[in-house]
Coordinates of C-alpha atoms in Angstrom, one line a residue:
M774 CA 70.2 -4.5 134.1
I775 CA 71.8 -5.4 130.8
I776 CA 72.3 -2.2 128.8
T777 CA 73.7 -1.4 125.4
R778 CA 76.8 0.7 124.7
N779 CA 74.4 3.2 123.0
T780 CA 72.6 4.0 126.2
L781 CA 75.6 3.5 128.5
Q782 CA 77.1 7.0 128.5
K783 CA 73.8 8.8 129.0
R784 CA 72.9 6.6 131.9
V785 CA 76.4 7.2 133.5
L786 CA 76.1 11.0 133.0
D787 CA 72.5 11.0 134.4
A788 CA 73.7 9.0 137.5
K789 CA 76.6 11.4 138.1
E790 CA 74.3 14.4 137.8
Q791 CA 72.2 12.9 140.5
G792 CA 75.3 12.6 142.7
Q793 CA 75.6 8.9 142.4
K794 CA 79.1 7.3 142.6
I795 CA 79.9 5.0 139.7
V796 CA 82.0 1.9 140.3
M797 CA 83.2 0.0 137.3
T798 CA 85.0 -3.3 136.7
N799 CA 85.5 -5.6 133.7
G800 CA 86.4 -9.1 132.9
C801 CA 85.5 -12.3 130.9
F802 CA 83.4 -13.9 133.7
D803 CA 83.3 -17.1 131.7
L804 CA 82.3 -19.5 134.5
L805 CA 81.0 -17.4 137.4
H806 CA 82.4 -18.8 140.6
A807 CA 82.6 -17.8 144.3
G808 CA 85.7 -15.6 143.7
H809 CA 83.8 -13.5 141.1
V810 CA 80.8 -13.1 143.4
K811 CA 82.9 -12.0 146.4
Y812 CA 84.8 -9.6 144.1
L813 CA 81.7 -8.1 142.6
Q814 CA 80.0 -7.8 146.1
E815 CA 83.1 -6.0 147.4
A816 CA 83.3 -3.7 144.4
A817 CA 79.7 -2.6 144.8
E818 CA 80.4 -1.4 148.3
F819 CA 82.5 1.5 147.0
G820 CA 79.7 3.3 145.3
D821 CA 76.1 3.6 144.3
I822 CA 76.1 1.9 140.9
L823 CA 78.2 -1.1 139.9
L824 CA 78.8 -1.2 136.2
V825 CA 80.3 -4.4 134.8
A826 CA 81.9 -4.5 131.4
V827 CA 82.1 -8.1 130.0
N828 CA 84.4 -9.1 127.2
D829 CA 82.4 -10.4 124.2
D830 CA 83.1 -13.9 122.8
S831 CA 85.7 -12.8 120.2
S832 CA 87.7 -10.8 122.7
V833 CA 87.7 -13.7 125.2
K834 CA 89.1 -16.0 122.4
K835 CA 91.9 -13.5 121.8
I836 CA 92.7 -13.4 125.5
K837 CA 92.1 -17.0 126.7
G838 CA 92.4 -19.0 123.5
E839 CA 90.3 -20.8 121.0
N840 CA 88.5 -23.1 123.5
R841 CA 87.1 -20.1 125.4
P842 CA 84.6 -18.8 126.3
I843 CA 82.7 -21.8 127.7
N844 CA 79.6 -19.7 127.9
T845 CA 78.4 -17.2 125.3
I846 CA 78.2 -13.4 126.0
D847 CA 74.5 -13.5 126.5
K848 CA 74.7 -16.3 129.1
R849 CA 77.6 -14.6 130.9
M850 CA 75.8 -11.3 131.1
S851 CA 72.6 -12.9 132.2
V852 CA 74.3 -14.6 135.1
I853 CA 76.1 -11.4 136.2
D854 CA 72.9 -9.4 135.8
A855 CA 71.2 -11.8 138.2
L856 CA 73.6 -10.8 141.1
G857 CA 71.9 -8.3 143.4
C858 CA 75.1 -6.3 143.7
V859 CA 75.4 -5.5 140.0
D860 CA 73.4 -2.6 138.6
W861 CA 74.4 -2.4 134.9
V862 CA 76.1 -4.9 132.6
F863 CA 77.3 -4.4 129.1
S864 CA 79.6 -6.1 126.6
F865 CA 82.6 -4.8 124.8
S866 CA 84.5 -6.2 121.8
E867 CA 87.8 -4.5 122.1
A868 CA 90.8 -6.4 123.4
S869 CA 91.1 -3.8 126.2
P870 CA 88.3 -1.9 128.0
E871 CA 90.6 1.2 128.1
K872 CA 88.6 3.2 125.5
I873 CA 85.2 2.7 127.2
I874 CA 86.7 3.3 130.7
C875 CA 88.2 6.6 129.5
E876 CA 84.9 7.6 127.9
L877 CA 82.9 6.9 131.0
C878 CA 85.4 8.0 133.6
P879 CA 83.9 6.1 136.5
D880 CA 84.5 7.5 140.0
I881 CA 86.1 4.2 141.0
L882 CA 87.7 1.6 138.8
V883 CA 88.1 -1.9 140.5
K884 CA 90.4 -4.8 139.5
G885 CA 91.9 -7.7 141.3
K886 CA 95.3 -7.6 143.1
D887 CA 96.6 -9.9 140.4
Y888 CA 97.1 -6.6 138.4
D889 CA 99.6 -3.9 139.2
I890 CA 98.1 -0.4 139.0
D891 CA 100.2 0.3 135.8
E892 CA 98.7 -2.8 134.2
I893 CA 95.1 -1.8 134.7
A894 CA 93.4 -0.6 131.5
G895 CA 92.0 2.9 132.0
A896 CA 93.6 3.6 135.4
D897 CA 95.3 6.7 134.1
C898 CA 92.1 8.2 132.7
V899 CA 90.2 7.5 136.0
K900 CA 93.0 9.0 138.1
K901 CA 93.3 12.1 135.8
S902 CA 89.6 12.7 136.1
G903 CA 89.8 12.7 139.9
G904 CA 88.7 9.1 140.3
E905 CA 90.2 6.2 142.3
V906 CA 91.6 2.8 141.3
I907 CA 91.1 0.1 143.8
R908 CA 92.7 -3.4 143.8
L909 CA 90.8 -6.1 145.6
S910 CA 92.1 -9.4 147.0
L911 CA 91.2 -12.5 145.2
L912 CA 89.6 -15.6 146.7
K913 CA 92.4 -18.1 147.1
D914 CA 92.3 -21.2 144.8
C915 CA 89.3 -20.0 142.9
S916 CA 89.6 -19.3 139.2
T917 CA 87.9 -20.3 136.0
S918 CA 91.1 -21.9 134.7
Q919 CA 91.4 -24.0 137.8
I920 CA 87.7 -25.1 137.5
I921 CA 88.3 -26.1 133.8
N922 CA 91.5 -27.9 134.6
T923 CA 89.7 -29.8 137.5
I924 CA 87.0 -30.9 135.1
I925 CA 89.5 -32.0 132.5
K926 CA 91.5 -34.1 135.0
S927 CA 88.3 -35.7 136.4
N928 CA 87.3 -36.8 132.9
K929 CA 90.5 -38.6 132.1

């Protein structure tokens, strides 16, 4: 379900009061690929509710450059929302999701192993609140940048 930031905190609090374990991850998810799907499916296995924070278009441009995102925030969130393993999807505009992660304090924060624990935004807040930070393996040779580069090469 795509939700707004306005309703997000209340939903998370309600879920925690019901004893549900909140798992959270974040990313650009510009061109959804098999690596993203595997990653999100694995993340969902750690709890009851998988919450996915998606960088809005302006923050993707800051991170990835002027030619990104390929897909708008509405399209990216719709695709992620369609995955059965994802419960809630919302967008954020900050360059880093640290503020919202610290506000929500999920039980488990998940990122890929391409990040060291000290590089994961919000990891300190999650650990200080008794939560856990988990790094998942990435699917080899599967990234949005690789897909884009393959398309560019094939069009030359």
